[in-house]
Structures are given as structure tokens and as C-alpha cells.
Amino acid sequence: MLEEVERWLATRSWTVSDRPLHRIMAAKRSSGQTVSVVLPALNEEETVGDIVAIIRHDLMQQVPLVDELVVVDSGSTDRTAEVAAAAGARVVHRDTILPRIPAVPGKGEVLWRSLLVTTGDVVCFIDADLREFSSDFVSGIVGPLLTDPAVDLVKGMYDRPLGGAAGQGGRVTELMARPLLNMHWPQLAGFVQPLGGEYAARRSLLEQLPFPVGYGVELGMLIDALHLVGLDALAQVDVGVRKHRHQDGQALGRMAAAIYRTAQLRLARGHLVRPSLTQFERGADGFEPRTYSVDTEERPPMAEIAEYQSRKVA
């Protein structure tokens, strides 16, 4: 590990207990900064309501840490939108945001568009499939941004159990993302959960970053933020244990392909020879190929979008 990373781990890796909530609130009041929480959601009716309710109770009603709580529905066919609204979130459908640019499927697409329907100086992203959710996920990763002006982006780190086995979640992280980062961006080797969906950043940073439309968004954002603001502006906070719905191996393969593509573009800014992935499933006549396209599109920095510029002027 680079000496720079060892120093970073000692100075930019914290736990929730390092910043008590009263200290975070005092910093928020003195700075006047506002906080938006965004949940990207696709068919998450089983979990989204509990997450929204906990954030509202703990961080909006008991203490006013969160100024707005927005669920961006990316085309759910279940009751995600109704459940989220009933729990107290403002629900916005992906397709109603920036209709001039037709939306494409993908998590990164939703996060990018969320910048147009939120106003917080600090934007916190939380996945909508978390179980046994704690508001520490929000306060823990928002805290450094409110208390330390030198920090621009904070990732959550946590244990990820799989089937009762501790530390066995995050398979794409261990098999794809961590080797890529260690080999090509060793300054980022200290991040425990580089692909984690719980992180917060200053709007002033997010609006300058391109957003891969799919699963590559977390890796791309981390790499681009490193180049834009430097390692010391990045941090991570231990928020405990993350429990969520795990995907099957083939879905993880498609995720890994999108992440590799994101890394490849940042290494060479070139073009994929063949932007698709073939996987196999056993059928009645043996193994049958299934070919999926790999996300090849990225959204430009939001600061370049006319509608966003006009909103800031207004």
C-alpha cells in the first residue's frame, strides 16, 4: 500500500462515534448548509417505507439534520412510489425530470437527474433496498462534510454479510472493483466499500462530475473525484453493518461488466471493441446463450445542462 494511502487511512477514515449528532448539528447551524437525501428506487416497496420513516423520525423530526428527503422512482411496477409517499418522502418519477433528454434505465441515470430536483448543499445517496436500516448511515456520512470544509465526498463503509456469513457480501467489489483500483488507481486502495451505494458529497463537486448511467456510477464518481479534488478531499466512515437484497451470479456478472467498462473508459477514453456480455443458462437442450448490452453511455456534468444553469441563476 502506498504511504499516501496509509496516511489517508489514519486521517480520513472515521467511525460514526467520532462525530456525535450534537456536534454535527452545531456545525450545520453555524455554516448554514442544507442537506438533501436521495433514495433511487426500483421496485423496493418492501424496504423503502421503513428507510424513509426512520430518516424522517430521527433526522427531520427529532433533529433537523435533513432538509429534504426525495425518492426518485425509476419506473417501479410495484407500490414503491405509494409506500414512499405514505412514509413521508417527496416522490419524483425519473421520466418527469429533464424530459428534454429521454431517460435510459440505470441507477446512475437516476442519481444524475436527482440533482435537478434537490437543492441541498450536501447530497446524500442511500440505496432503497436496505434492511434493518439505521439513520447512522445518513448522519455518519454527512457529518464530515458539515464539520470539515476540506472534505468533499464521503463513502460509507460497513460489514456486508451474505447468507449468515460475515464479510462475504460485496462479491463484485472483491472480484472486480478492488483489483482494478489497486492496479490502476492505487490512491483509492484504502476504500473499504468503493462500490457502496451510501455516500454523500457536496453539490459543488457532484455538478462537475460525469455520471455513468448504470452500475459503473460509483466507481466512476470515485475516480473522477480523485482527479478533480484529490485524495485528501475524500473520506470514509464506518457505519456498521449493511443488509440488503443480494443479486444472483448472472446479475453480478452484468454489473461487473458495466464497472469494467467504466474503468476502461477512464484508462484510455477509448471505445469498447464489443459493448456486450454473453452469459449462459441451462435450458431444455443444454446451455443457452443470453447476450446483454453493456451500458456505454454517460451523462455530462450537470453544470453543463442548460436547465440546471438557469435554475442556479434564478
GROMACS .gro file of C-alpha atoms in nm:
model
  314
    1MET     CA    1   0.000   0.000   0.000
    2LEU     CA    2   0.122   0.349  -0.084
    3GLU     CA    3   0.247   0.559   0.208
    4GLU     CA    4  -0.001   0.825   0.096
    5VAL     CA    5  -0.286   0.576   0.139
    6GLU     CA    6  -0.162   0.465   0.482
    7ARG     CA    7  -0.161   0.829   0.591
    8TRP     CA    8  -0.508   0.878   0.439
    9LEU     CA    9  -0.644   0.578   0.628
   10ALA     CA   10  -0.517   0.731   0.951
   11THR     CA   11  -0.659   1.077   0.884
   12ARG     CA   12  -0.964   1.029   0.658
   13SER     CA   13  -1.125   0.707   0.788
   14TRP     CA   14  -1.366   0.754   1.076
   15THR     CA   15  -1.649   0.588   1.264
   16VAL     CA   16  -1.996   0.722   1.341
   17SER     CA   17  -1.898   0.776   1.705
   18ASP     CA   18  -1.621   1.019   1.604
   19ARG     CA   19  -1.885   1.285   1.537
   20PRO     CA   20  -2.176   1.289   1.781
   21LEU     CA   21  -2.500   1.418   1.636
   22HIS     CA   22  -2.499   1.732   1.854
   23ARG     CA   23  -2.161   1.829   1.710
   24ILE     CA   24  -2.284   1.774   1.353
   25MET     CA   25  -2.593   1.984   1.422
   26ALA     CA   26  -2.386   2.265   1.570
   27ALA     CA   27  -2.168   2.269   1.256
   28LYS     CA   28  -2.477   2.269   1.035
   29ARG     CA   29  -2.629   2.565   1.216
   30SER     CA   30  -2.308   2.767   1.209
   31SER     CA   31  -2.238   2.702   0.841
   32GLY     CA   32  -2.596   2.733   0.717
   33GLN     CA   33  -2.552   2.432   0.488
   34THR     CA   34  -2.854   2.229   0.381
   35VAL     CA   35  -2.876   1.853   0.334
   36SER     CA   36  -3.073   1.653   0.078
   37VAL     CA   37  -3.118   1.276   0.100
   38VAL     CA   38  -3.196   1.089  -0.223
   39LEU     CA   39  -3.316   0.729  -0.248
   40PRO     CA   40  -3.302   0.587  -0.602
   41ALA     CA   41  -3.572   0.319  -0.611
   42LEU     CA   42  -3.689   0.047  -0.848
   43ASN     CA   43  -3.945  -0.199  -0.710
   44GLU     CA   44  -3.847  -0.157  -0.345
   45GLU     CA   45  -4.190  -0.148  -0.179
   46GLU     CA   46  -4.077  -0.392   0.092
   47THR     CA   47  -3.798  -0.171   0.227
   48VAL     CA   48  -3.830   0.189   0.107
   49GLY     CA   49  -4.105   0.283   0.353
   50ASP     CA   50  -3.907   0.183   0.661
   51ILE     CA   51  -3.597   0.371   0.541
   52VAL     CA   52  -3.797   0.688   0.475
   53ALA     CA   53  -3.980   0.665   0.807
   54ILE     CA   54  -3.658   0.623   1.006
   55ILE     CA   55  -3.486   0.917   0.835
   56ARG     CA   56  -3.791   1.138   0.887
   57HIS     CA   57  -3.826   1.044   1.255
   58ASP     CA   58  -3.459   1.055   1.354
   59LEU     CA   59  -3.316   1.327   1.131
   60MET     CA   60  -3.607   1.554   1.041
   61GLN     CA   61  -3.842   1.545   1.339
   62GLN     CA   62  -3.615   1.473   1.637
   63VAL     CA   63  -3.328   1.681   1.497
   64PRO     CA   64  -3.342   1.891   1.176
   65LEU     CA   65  -3.033   1.744   1.007
   66VAL     CA   66  -3.204   1.654   0.680
   67ASP     CA   67  -3.378   1.936   0.495
   68GLU     CA   68  -3.535   1.733   0.214
   69LEU     CA   69  -3.595   1.364   0.154
   70VAL     CA   70  -3.659   1.260  -0.205
   71VAL     CA   71  -3.731   0.919  -0.354
   72VAL     CA   72  -3.665   0.908  -0.728
   73ASP     CA   73  -3.870   0.624  -0.876
   74SER     CA   74  -3.702   0.484  -1.184
   75GLY     CA   75  -4.005   0.301  -1.324
   76SER     CA   76  -4.130   0.072  -1.049
   77THR     CA   77  -4.414  -0.166  -1.128
   78ASP     CA   78  -4.498  -0.229  -0.763
   79ARG     CA   79  -4.615   0.014  -0.491
   80THR     CA   80  -4.274   0.174  -0.431
   81ALA     CA   81  -4.399   0.527  -0.503
   82GLU     CA   82  -4.712   0.493  -0.289
   83VAL     CA   83  -4.525   0.339   0.006
   84ALA     CA   84  -4.252   0.604  -0.005
   85ALA     CA   85  -4.501   0.890  -0.021
   86ALA     CA   86  -4.707   0.746   0.264
   87ALA     CA   87  -4.391   0.727   0.477
   88GLY     CA   88  -4.325   1.096   0.419
   89ALA     CA   89  -4.090   1.125   0.123
   90ARG     CA   90  -4.133   1.351  -0.177
   91VAL     CA   91  -4.155   1.111  -0.468
   92VAL     CA   92  -4.045   1.214  -0.816
   93HIS     CA   93  -4.057   0.989  -1.120
   94ARG     CA   94  -3.737   0.973  -1.320
   95ASP     CA   95  -3.914   1.045  -1.651
   96THR     CA   96  -4.057   1.376  -1.529
   97ILE     CA   97  -3.708   1.517  -1.463
   98LEU     CA   98  -3.543   1.686  -1.760
   99PRO     CA   99  -3.789   1.545  -2.017
  100ARG     CA  100  -3.591   1.710  -2.298
  101ILE     CA  101  -3.338   1.426  -2.259
  102PRO     CA  102  -3.511   1.086  -2.278
  103ALA     CA  103  -3.425   0.874  -1.974
  104VAL     CA  104  -3.244   0.543  -2.001
  105PRO     CA  105  -3.253   0.259  -1.747
  106GLY     CA  106  -2.985   0.263  -1.481
  107LYS     CA  107  -2.902   0.374  -1.130
  108GLY     CA  108  -2.655   0.639  -1.243
  109GLU     CA  109  -2.923   0.797  -1.461
  110VAL     CA  110  -3.146   0.840  -1.157
  111LEU     CA  111  -2.870   0.986  -0.939
  112TRP     CA  112  -2.773   1.233  -1.213
  113ARG     CA  113  -3.130   1.354  -1.260
  114SER     CA  114  -3.181   1.385  -0.884
  115LEU     CA  115  -2.953   1.690  -0.884
  116LEU     CA  116  -3.223   1.879  -1.072
  117VAL     CA  117  -3.496   1.809  -0.815
  118THR     CA  118  -3.295   1.867  -0.497
  119THR     CA  119  -3.147   2.183  -0.351
  120GLY     CA  120  -2.917   2.075  -0.066
  121ASP     CA  121  -2.559   2.195  -0.044
  122VAL     CA  122  -2.479   1.838   0.060
  123VAL     CA  123  -2.645   1.548  -0.124
  124CYS     CA  124  -2.660   1.206   0.040
  125PHE     CA  125  -2.745   0.894  -0.161
  126ILE     CA  126  -2.896   0.590   0.014
  127ASP     CA  127  -2.995   0.266  -0.160
  128ALA     CA  128  -3.362   0.178  -0.116
  129ASP     CA  129  -3.319  -0.197  -0.056
  130LEU     CA  130  -3.152  -0.179   0.286
  131ARG     CA  131  -3.293  -0.388   0.571
  132GLU     CA  132  -3.258  -0.313   0.943
  133PHE     CA  133  -3.172   0.041   0.841
  134SER     CA  134  -3.016   0.288   1.085
  135SER     CA  135  -3.014   0.664   1.047
  136ASP     CA  136  -2.641   0.642   1.132
  137PHE     CA  137  -2.596   0.570   0.763
  138VAL     CA  138  -2.703   0.926   0.688
  139SER     CA  139  -2.561   1.117   0.984
  140GLY     CA  140  -2.236   0.923   0.969
  141ILE     CA  141  -2.152   1.007   0.610
  142VAL     CA  142  -2.294   1.359   0.615
  143GLY     CA  143  -2.111   1.450   0.935
  144PRO     CA  144  -1.761   1.503   0.790
  145LEU     CA  145  -1.897   1.727   0.515
  146LEU     CA  146  -2.067   1.954   0.766
  147THR     CA  147  -1.780   1.965   1.015
  148ASP     CA  148  -1.477   1.972   0.783
  149PRO     CA  149  -1.472   2.212   0.485
  150ALA     CA  150  -1.174   2.026   0.337
  151VAL     CA  151  -1.385   1.712   0.273
  152ASP     CA  152  -1.588   1.692  -0.049
  153LEU     CA  153  -1.705   1.329  -0.070
  154VAL     CA  154  -1.764   1.062   0.196
  155LYS     CA  155  -1.829   0.692   0.136
  156GLY     CA  156  -1.992   0.465   0.390
  157MET     CA  157  -1.800   0.152   0.489
  158TYR     CA  158  -1.956  -0.146   0.662
  159ASP     CA  159  -1.966  -0.523   0.701
  160ARG     CA  160  -2.166  -0.700   0.429
  161PRO     CA  161  -2.286  -1.043   0.542
  162LEU     CA  162  -2.407  -1.300   0.288
  163GLY     CA  163  -2.628  -1.587   0.392
  164GLY     CA  164  -2.525  -1.550   0.755
  165ALA     CA  165  -2.153  -1.545   0.675
  166ALA     CA  166  -1.980  -1.225   0.783
  167GLY     CA  167  -1.784  -1.032   0.524
  168GLN     CA  168  -1.891  -1.243   0.225
  169GLY     CA  169  -2.109  -0.980   0.057
  170GLY     CA  170  -1.969  -0.739  -0.195
  171ARG     CA  171  -1.860  -1.003  -0.443
  172VAL     CA  172  -1.825  -0.760  -0.735
  173THR     CA  173  -1.619  -0.532  -0.512
  174GLU     CA  174  -1.372  -0.806  -0.426
  175LEU     CA  175  -1.353  -0.971  -0.768
  176MET     CA  176  -1.366  -0.667  -0.995
  177ALA     CA  177  -1.351  -0.323  -0.835
  178ARG     CA  178  -1.078  -0.375  -0.576
  179PRO     CA  179  -0.829  -0.532  -0.820
  180LEU     CA  180  -0.896  -0.255  -1.073
  181LEU     CA  181  -0.843   0.021  -0.818
  182ASN     CA  182  -0.532  -0.134  -0.668
  183MET     CA  183  -0.370  -0.181  -1.007
  184HIS     CA  184  -0.474   0.137  -1.185
  185TRP     CA  185  -0.574   0.390  -0.915
  186PRO     CA  186  -0.374   0.279  -0.610
  187GLN     CA  187  -0.453   0.604  -0.430
  188LEU     CA  188  -0.807   0.468  -0.392
  189ALA     CA  189  -0.696   0.133  -0.250
  190GLY     CA  190  -0.792   0.240   0.103
  191PHE     CA  191  -1.166   0.249   0.034
  192VAL     CA  192  -1.334  -0.044   0.208
  193GLN     CA  193  -1.656  -0.021   0.004
  194PRO     CA  194  -1.576   0.162  -0.321
  195LEU     CA  195  -1.899   0.042  -0.483
  196GLY     CA  196  -2.122   0.107  -0.183
  197GLY     CA  197  -2.444   0.293  -0.257
  198GLU     CA  198  -2.436   0.501   0.061
  199TYR     CA  199  -2.230   0.816   0.021
  200ALA     CA  200  -2.258   1.192   0.037
  201ALA     CA  201  -2.089   1.477  -0.145
  202ARG     CA  202  -2.101   1.849  -0.187
  203ARG     CA  203  -2.327   1.962  -0.468
  204SER     CA  204  -2.040   2.178  -0.592
  205LEU     CA  205  -1.849   1.856  -0.664
  206LEU     CA  206  -2.136   1.643  -0.795
  207GLU     CA  207  -2.239   1.901  -1.052
  208GLN     CA  208  -1.892   1.886  -1.208
  209LEU     CA  209  -1.880   1.506  -1.246
  210PRO     CA  210  -1.996   1.293  -1.540
  211PHE     CA  211  -2.237   1.016  -1.436
  212PRO     CA  212  -2.220   0.670  -1.595
  213VAL     CA  213  -2.586   0.582  -1.640
  214GLY     CA  214  -2.564   0.231  -1.495
  215TYR     CA  215  -2.383   0.033  -1.227
  216GLY     CA  216  -2.050   0.198  -1.303
  217VAL     CA  217  -2.161   0.523  -1.140
  218GLU     CA  218  -1.997   0.463  -0.801
  219LEU     CA  219  -1.660   0.362  -0.943
  220GLY     CA  220  -1.663   0.640  -1.200
  221MET     CA  221  -1.755   0.900  -0.942
  222LEU     CA  222  -1.475   0.793  -0.708
  223ILE     CA  223  -1.210   0.800  -0.982
  224ASP     CA  224  -1.328   1.132  -1.126
  225ALA     CA  225  -1.349   1.292  -0.780
  226LEU     CA  226  -0.991   1.182  -0.709
  227HIS     CA  227  -0.872   1.358  -1.023
  228LEU     CA  228  -1.081   1.668  -0.960
  229VAL     CA  229  -1.029   1.736  -0.589
  230GLY     CA  230  -0.753   1.499  -0.474
  231LEU     CA  231  -0.737   1.215  -0.223
  232ASP     CA  232  -0.745   1.432   0.090
  233ALA     CA  233  -1.087   1.565  -0.010
  234LEU     CA  234  -1.225   1.209   0.001
  235ALA     CA  235  -1.310   1.016   0.317
  236GLN     CA  236  -1.498   0.715   0.454
  237VAL     CA  237  -1.697   0.645   0.769
  238ASP     CA  238  -1.770   0.309   0.935
  239VAL     CA  239  -2.148   0.287   0.981
  240GLY     CA  240  -2.170  -0.074   1.099
  241VAL     CA  241  -2.348  -0.348   0.905
  242ARG     CA  242  -2.528  -0.326   0.572
  243LYS     CA  243  -2.802  -0.580   0.500
  244HIS     CA  244  -2.982  -0.580   0.169
  245ARG     CA  245  -3.122  -0.796  -0.109
  246HIS     CA  246  -2.842  -0.988  -0.284
  247GLN     CA  247  -2.847  -1.046  -0.657
  248ASP     CA  248  -2.774  -1.372  -0.835
  249GLY     CA  249  -2.444  -1.452  -1.001
  250GLN     CA  250  -2.551  -1.359  -1.352
  251ALA     CA  251  -2.681  -1.019  -1.245
  252LEU     CA  252  -2.349  -0.964  -1.069
  253GLY     CA  253  -2.171  -1.056  -1.392
  254ARG     CA  254  -2.358  -0.784  -1.578
  255MET     CA  255  -2.275  -0.541  -1.300
  256ALA     CA  256  -1.907  -0.633  -1.322
  257ALA     CA  257  -1.908  -0.579  -1.698
  258ALA     CA  258  -2.051  -0.229  -1.656
  259ILE     CA  259  -1.792  -0.148  -1.390
  260TYR     CA  260  -1.508  -0.276  -1.605
  261ARG     CA  261  -1.634  -0.066  -1.894
  262THR     CA  262  -1.637   0.243  -1.670
  263ALA     CA  263  -1.278   0.176  -1.567
  264GLN     CA  264  -1.170   0.106  -1.925
  265LEU     CA  265  -1.303   0.438  -2.049
  266ARG     CA  266  -1.119   0.621  -1.774
  267LEU     CA  267  -0.798   0.442  -1.852
  268ALA     CA  268  -0.798   0.516  -2.222
  269ARG     CA  269  -1.107   0.723  -2.301
  270GLY     CA  270  -1.138   0.484  -2.590
  271HIS     CA  271  -1.413   0.262  -2.723
  272LEU     CA  272  -1.512  -0.092  -2.634
  273VAL     CA  273  -1.449  -0.342  -2.910
  274ARG     CA  274  -1.779  -0.512  -2.833
  275PRO     CA  275  -2.003  -0.348  -2.571
  276SER     CA  276  -2.197  -0.663  -2.483
  277LEU     CA  277  -2.175  -0.959  -2.246
  278THR     CA  278  -2.283  -1.317  -2.323
  279GLN     CA  279  -2.382  -1.539  -2.031
  280PHE     CA  280  -2.518  -1.894  -2.026
  281GLU     CA  281  -2.826  -2.053  -1.872
  282ARG     CA  282  -2.913  -2.421  -1.878
  283GLY     CA  283  -3.225  -2.488  -2.083
  284ALA     CA  284  -3.408  -2.796  -2.209
  285ASP     CA  285  -3.145  -2.852  -2.477
  286GLY     CA  286  -2.836  -2.769  -2.274
  287PHE     CA  287  -2.666  -2.438  -2.211
  288GLU     CA  288  -2.826  -2.148  -2.393
  289PRO     CA  289  -2.650  -1.814  -2.453
  290ARG     CA  290  -2.803  -1.488  -2.338
  291THR     CA  291  -2.642  -1.168  -2.459
  292TYR     CA  292  -2.687  -0.837  -2.280
  293SER     CA  293  -2.572  -0.493  -2.383
  294VAL     CA  294  -2.324  -0.320  -2.151
  295ASP     CA  295  -2.401   0.040  -2.056
  296THR     CA  296  -2.194   0.261  -2.282
  297GLU     CA  297  -2.348   0.599  -2.210
  298GLU     CA  298  -2.251   0.865  -1.960
  299ARG     CA  299  -2.433   1.183  -1.870
  300PRO     CA  300  -2.230   1.505  -1.881
  301PRO     CA  301  -2.161   1.711  -1.568
  302MET     CA  302  -2.488   1.865  -1.453
  303ALA     CA  303  -2.323   2.207  -1.454
  304GLU     CA  304  -2.328   2.187  -1.836
  305ILE     CA  305  -2.706   2.134  -1.857
  306ALA     CA  306  -2.898   2.449  -1.952
  307GLU     CA  307  -3.194   2.374  -1.725
  308TYR     CA  308  -2.962   2.336  -1.428
  309GLN     CA  309  -2.775   2.656  -1.511
  310SER     CA  310  -3.100   2.852  -1.536
  311ARG     CA  311  -3.217   2.717  -1.200
  312LYS     CA  312  -2.898   2.836  -1.033
  313VAL     CA  313  -2.937   3.182  -1.185
  314ALA     CA  314  -3.297   3.202  -1.068
   0.00000   0.00000   0.00000
